[in-house]
Short mmCIF file of C-alpha atoms and ligand atoms in Angstrom, two decimals:
data_model
loop_
_atom_site.label_atom_id
_atom_site.label_comp_id
_atom_site.label_asym_id
_atom_site.label_seq_id
_atom_site.Cartn_x
_atom_site.Cartn_y
_atom_site.Cartn_z
CA MET A 1 72.57 190.35 153.03
CA LEU A 2 73.11 191.94 149.64
CA PHE A 3 73.14 189.00 147.51
CA SER A 4 71.07 185.40 147.66
CA GLU A 5 74.67 182.47 148.02
CA THR A 6 73.14 181.51 145.11
CA THR A 7 74.19 185.35 143.06
CA ARG A 8 77.49 185.16 145.19
CA LEU A 9 78.46 181.50 143.93
CA HIS A 10 77.55 182.44 140.97
CA TYR A 11 79.79 185.18 140.64
CA LEU A 12 82.44 183.52 142.58
CA ASN A 13 82.37 180.88 139.89
CA ALA A 14 82.37 182.94 137.38
CA MET A 15 85.79 184.92 139.06
CA GLY A 16 87.81 181.88 139.21
CA ILE A 17 87.39 181.93 143.23
CA THR A 18 86.36 179.13 144.85
CA VAL A 19 86.24 179.79 148.45
CA TRP A 20 85.01 183.81 149.82
CA GLN A 21 86.26 184.93 153.42
CA PRO A 22 85.43 187.68 153.49
CA ARG A 23 87.60 190.15 155.17
CA PHE A 24 85.71 193.68 154.55
CA VAL A 25 84.73 195.69 157.09
CA THR A 26 82.24 198.26 155.91
CA PRO A 27 83.45 201.60 156.98
CA SER A 28 81.46 204.38 157.95
CA PHE A 29 79.88 205.35 155.12
CA THR A 30 79.98 209.11 155.60
CA THR A 31 84.45 209.59 156.21
CA LEU A 32 84.02 207.96 152.75
CA PHE A 33 82.56 210.78 151.32
CA THR A 34 84.85 213.41 149.32
CA GLU A 35 84.55 217.44 148.38
CA PRO A 36 82.65 216.78 144.63
CA ILE A 37 85.34 217.20 142.18
CA LEU A 38 83.92 219.59 139.09
CA GLY A 39 81.21 221.24 141.52
CA GLU A 40 79.29 222.22 138.60
CA SER A 41 76.19 221.33 137.45
CA VAL A 42 75.14 219.19 134.50
CA ALA A 43 71.82 220.88 134.14
CA SER A 44 73.29 224.43 133.39
CA GLU A 45 71.74 226.70 130.23
CA ASN A 46 73.32 224.43 127.73
CA LEU A 47 71.93 221.70 128.48
CA ILE A 48 68.31 222.05 129.20
CA SER A 49 67.15 221.62 125.65
CA ASP A 50 69.12 218.86 124.42
CA SER A 51 68.25 215.78 122.88
CA TRP A 52 69.24 212.02 123.26
CA GLU A 53 69.03 212.41 119.34
CA GLN A 54 70.55 215.29 118.82
CA LEU A 55 73.73 214.16 120.76
CA HIS A 56 73.43 210.84 118.90
CA THR A 57 74.30 212.84 115.80
CA ASP A 58 76.45 214.27 117.40
CA VAL A 59 79.04 212.18 118.49
CA THR A 60 78.30 210.21 115.28
CA GLN A 61 79.36 212.74 113.33
CA CYS A 62 81.93 214.03 115.35
CA GLN A 63 85.54 214.73 114.06
CA ALA A 64 87.16 217.11 116.93
CA CYS A 65 90.06 214.87 117.47
CA THR A 66 91.83 211.66 115.14
CA LEU A 67 90.08 209.21 116.49
CA CYS A 68 87.85 209.52 114.00
CA THR A 69 90.42 208.42 111.09
CA THR A 70 91.00 205.39 113.11
CA ARG A 71 87.51 204.59 114.15
CA THR A 72 85.72 202.07 112.15
CA GLN A 73 82.73 203.59 114.00
CA THR A 74 81.72 205.86 117.14
CA VAL A 75 80.35 203.81 120.59
CA PHE A 76 78.16 205.66 121.89
CA GLY A 77 77.14 203.54 124.56
CA GLU A 78 74.14 201.83 125.88
CA GLY A 79 71.27 200.93 128.20
CA SER A 80 68.58 202.91 130.55
CA ARG A 81 67.71 206.49 128.95
CA HIS A 82 65.87 206.58 132.38
CA ALA A 83 69.11 204.77 134.26
CA LYS A 84 69.61 205.34 138.23
CA TRP A 85 73.38 203.27 137.53
CA LEU A 86 75.63 204.63 134.92
CA PHE A 87 78.73 202.52 134.35
CA ILE A 88 81.66 204.40 132.73
CA GLY A 89 84.54 202.68 131.30
CA GLU A 90 87.95 203.61 128.73
CA ALA A 91 87.00 203.39 125.56
CA PRO A 92 86.36 201.33 123.31
CA GLY A 93 88.24 198.01 122.03
CA GLN A 94 88.44 196.46 119.14
CA HIS A 95 84.86 194.39 119.59
CA GLU A 96 83.63 198.14 120.72
CA ASP A 97 84.57 199.68 117.80
CA GLU A 98 83.51 196.99 115.15
CA GLN A 99 80.26 196.25 116.76
CA GLY A 100 79.09 200.42 117.63
CA ARG A 101 78.35 198.94 121.16
CA PRO A 102 79.84 199.00 124.59
CA PHE A 103 82.03 196.27 126.36
CA VAL A 104 81.05 193.38 124.05
CA GLY A 105 84.53 191.31 123.74
CA GLU A 106 87.04 189.72 126.99
CA ALA A 107 86.20 192.03 129.82
CA GLY A 108 82.67 192.49 128.55
CA GLN A 109 81.66 189.56 129.70
CA LEU A 110 82.42 189.22 133.17
CA LEU A 111 81.43 192.94 133.65
CA ASN A 112 78.25 191.14 132.34
CA GLU A 113 78.72 188.79 134.87
CA MET A 114 80.19 191.20 138.38
CA LEU A 115 76.19 193.05 136.67
CA ARG A 116 74.56 189.79 137.23
CA ALA A 117 76.25 189.59 141.14
CA MET A 118 74.65 192.86 141.51
CA GLN A 119 71.55 191.53 140.59
CA LEU A 120 71.64 194.33 137.25
CA THR A 121 71.09 193.78 133.99
CA ARG A 122 72.23 195.63 130.96
CA ASP A 123 68.85 197.18 130.44
CA GLU A 124 68.13 198.85 133.38
CA ILE A 125 71.70 200.28 132.98
CA PHE A 126 73.36 202.31 130.66
CA ILE A 127 77.25 201.66 129.18
CA ALA A 128 79.26 204.29 128.39
CA ASN A 129 82.77 205.10 127.68
CA ILE A 130 85.19 208.53 128.34
CA LEU A 131 86.59 208.16 124.99
CA LYS A 132 83.40 207.50 122.23
CA CYS A 133 86.37 206.50 119.45
CA ARG A 134 88.52 203.32 119.99
CA PRO A 135 92.62 204.54 120.39
CA PRO A 136 94.57 202.99 118.21
CA ASN A 137 96.57 199.43 119.26
CA ASN A 138 94.20 200.11 122.19
CA ARG A 139 96.56 202.46 124.13
CA ASP A 140 95.41 204.72 126.66
CA PRO A 141 93.56 207.76 126.25
CA HIS A 142 95.73 211.17 125.67
CA ILE A 143 94.55 213.92 127.84
CA GLU A 144 93.68 215.66 124.59
CA GLU A 145 91.78 213.53 123.20
CA ILE A 146 89.63 213.02 126.97
CA ARG A 147 88.97 216.62 126.40
CA GLN A 148 87.59 216.85 123.16
CA CYS A 149 85.64 214.07 124.74
CA ARG A 150 84.27 215.48 127.86
CA ASP A 151 81.03 217.02 126.65
CA TYR A 152 79.09 214.16 125.35
CA LEU A 153 79.87 212.40 128.78
CA ARG A 154 78.42 215.53 130.48
CA ARG A 155 75.43 215.58 128.24
CA GLN A 156 74.94 212.09 128.61
CA MET A 157 74.86 212.44 132.19
CA ALA A 158 72.79 215.36 132.18
CA LEU A 159 70.37 213.60 130.14
CA ILE A 160 70.28 210.40 132.16
CA GLN A 161 70.28 211.76 135.87
CA PRO A 162 71.95 209.29 137.10
CA LYS A 163 71.21 208.36 141.38
CA ILE A 164 74.81 206.70 141.53
CA ILE A 165 78.10 206.35 138.54
CA ILE A 166 80.50 204.32 138.81
CA ALA A 167 83.72 204.41 137.07
CA VAL A 168 85.07 201.48 135.36
CA GLY A 169 89.07 201.21 136.08
CA ARG A 170 91.65 203.21 137.04
CA ILE A 171 91.50 205.91 133.38
CA ALA A 172 88.01 206.19 133.99
CA ALA A 173 88.29 207.51 137.64
CA GLN A 174 90.95 209.51 137.36
CA ALA A 175 89.28 210.98 134.22
CA LEU A 176 85.90 211.73 135.76
CA LEU A 177 87.76 213.42 139.00
CA GLU A 178 90.79 214.90 137.74
CA THR A 179 92.81 213.56 139.00
CA THR A 180 96.76 211.30 139.33
CA GLU A 181 95.41 208.53 141.73
CA THR A 182 95.97 205.25 141.62
CA ILE A 183 92.94 203.00 141.36
CA GLY A 184 93.58 201.23 145.46
CA LYS A 185 92.95 204.67 146.01
CA MET A 186 90.27 205.81 144.80
CA ARG A 187 88.78 202.33 145.28
CA GLY A 188 86.14 201.60 148.56
CA LYS A 189 85.31 205.60 148.83
CA VAL A 190 82.31 207.82 147.23
CA HIS A 191 83.96 210.82 145.43
CA HIS A 192 81.16 213.22 143.53
CA VAL A 193 81.12 214.28 139.84
CA GLU A 194 78.82 216.91 138.75
CA ASN A 195 77.30 215.65 142.87
CA THR A 196 76.63 212.85 141.86
CA PRO A 197 78.49 209.63 144.04
CA LEU A 198 80.73 208.06 142.39
CA ILE A 199 82.60 204.26 142.75
CA ALA A 200 86.13 203.47 141.32
CA ILE A 201 86.27 200.05 140.89
CA TYR A 202 89.06 197.88 139.26
CA HIS A 203 88.28 196.85 134.79
CA PRO A 204 86.97 193.63 133.95
CA ALA A 205 90.06 193.95 131.35
CA TYR A 206 92.89 193.92 134.48
CA LEU A 207 91.08 191.86 136.34
CA LEU A 208 91.46 188.97 133.53
CA ARG A 209 94.97 189.86 134.04
CA SER A 210 95.51 189.77 137.65
CA PRO A 211 92.99 187.63 139.20
CA ILE A 212 94.35 188.23 142.13
CA GLU A 213 92.24 190.75 142.51
CA LYS A 214 89.19 189.53 142.04
CA ARG A 215 88.67 189.14 145.81
CA LYS A 216 88.84 193.25 145.71
CA ALA A 217 86.41 193.63 143.27
CA TRP A 218 83.76 191.70 144.27
CA GLN A 219 84.18 193.57 147.63
CA ASP A 220 83.91 196.91 145.30
CA LEU A 221 81.02 195.57 143.76
CA GLN A 222 79.40 195.13 147.62
CA PHE A 223 80.62 198.26 148.96
CA ALA A 224 78.61 199.85 145.28
CA LEU A 225 75.36 198.31 146.62
CA TYR A 226 76.22 199.48 150.20
CA ALA A 227 76.20 202.81 149.72
CA PHE A 228 73.45 202.91 146.13
CA LYS A 229 70.84 201.54 149.04
CA THR A 230 72.03 203.90 151.69
CA LEU A 231 71.33 206.63 148.71
CA GLU A 232 67.79 205.41 147.92
CA ASN A 233 66.72 205.20 152.18
N1 URA B 1 87.14 198.65 127.23
C1 URA B 1 86.41 199.54 127.57
O1 URA B 1 86.91 200.73 129.46
N2 URA B 1 85.19 200.06 127.46
C2 URA B 1 84.77 199.93 125.94
O2 URA B 1 83.56 199.54 125.67
C3 URA B 1 85.43 197.99 126.09
C4 URA B 1 86.14 197.20 126.70
#
């Protein structure tokens, strides 16, 4: 069993679920793998001499798209530079833009609970976003903004070399996998980005709006842990 009963109950309680009847049968793991989508290795020539300090400066000073004119500050991401788990969200919201930190609002609180249920802490993972700047009024990122920002995430991935990537929500998963698939289609499978396994999960902000999906979210977390353990063996 992956979790202690106490942890499981804590999570369910936090998610507003009082009774949990697992209906999820873990599919044969090998049938879940998809082909690498991007193929290209992050350890390419121009990334080898990169440093956290240089990358941080580049992000902070970025003026590649118009979001630099509306942001309060950039949100670089935070956590362990040696994390095995890299969580990638969509973009900073208002609280993140104000504080310069990822996932600090209400969705962030729920993400913390989800991490706790996985027996992970924010100190041992790294959390970043597809976009480093807040889109005005929390609108969806534009494709051009994603393109302009993509290199920063690639550089973060190259520096961290995570064992597994968790795409938090549809927009992050679609951007990373370069697809228009729904989150319903993307979840429950092991994808790859830059040769690193990637699992897509529901965004906590979506779960706050659609509590009925929280059961599926719980399944996704179990699946992510299962995938990670399989990779470690
Ligand atoms: N939602 C995200 O996707 N990222 C954040 O940092 C905050 C909310």
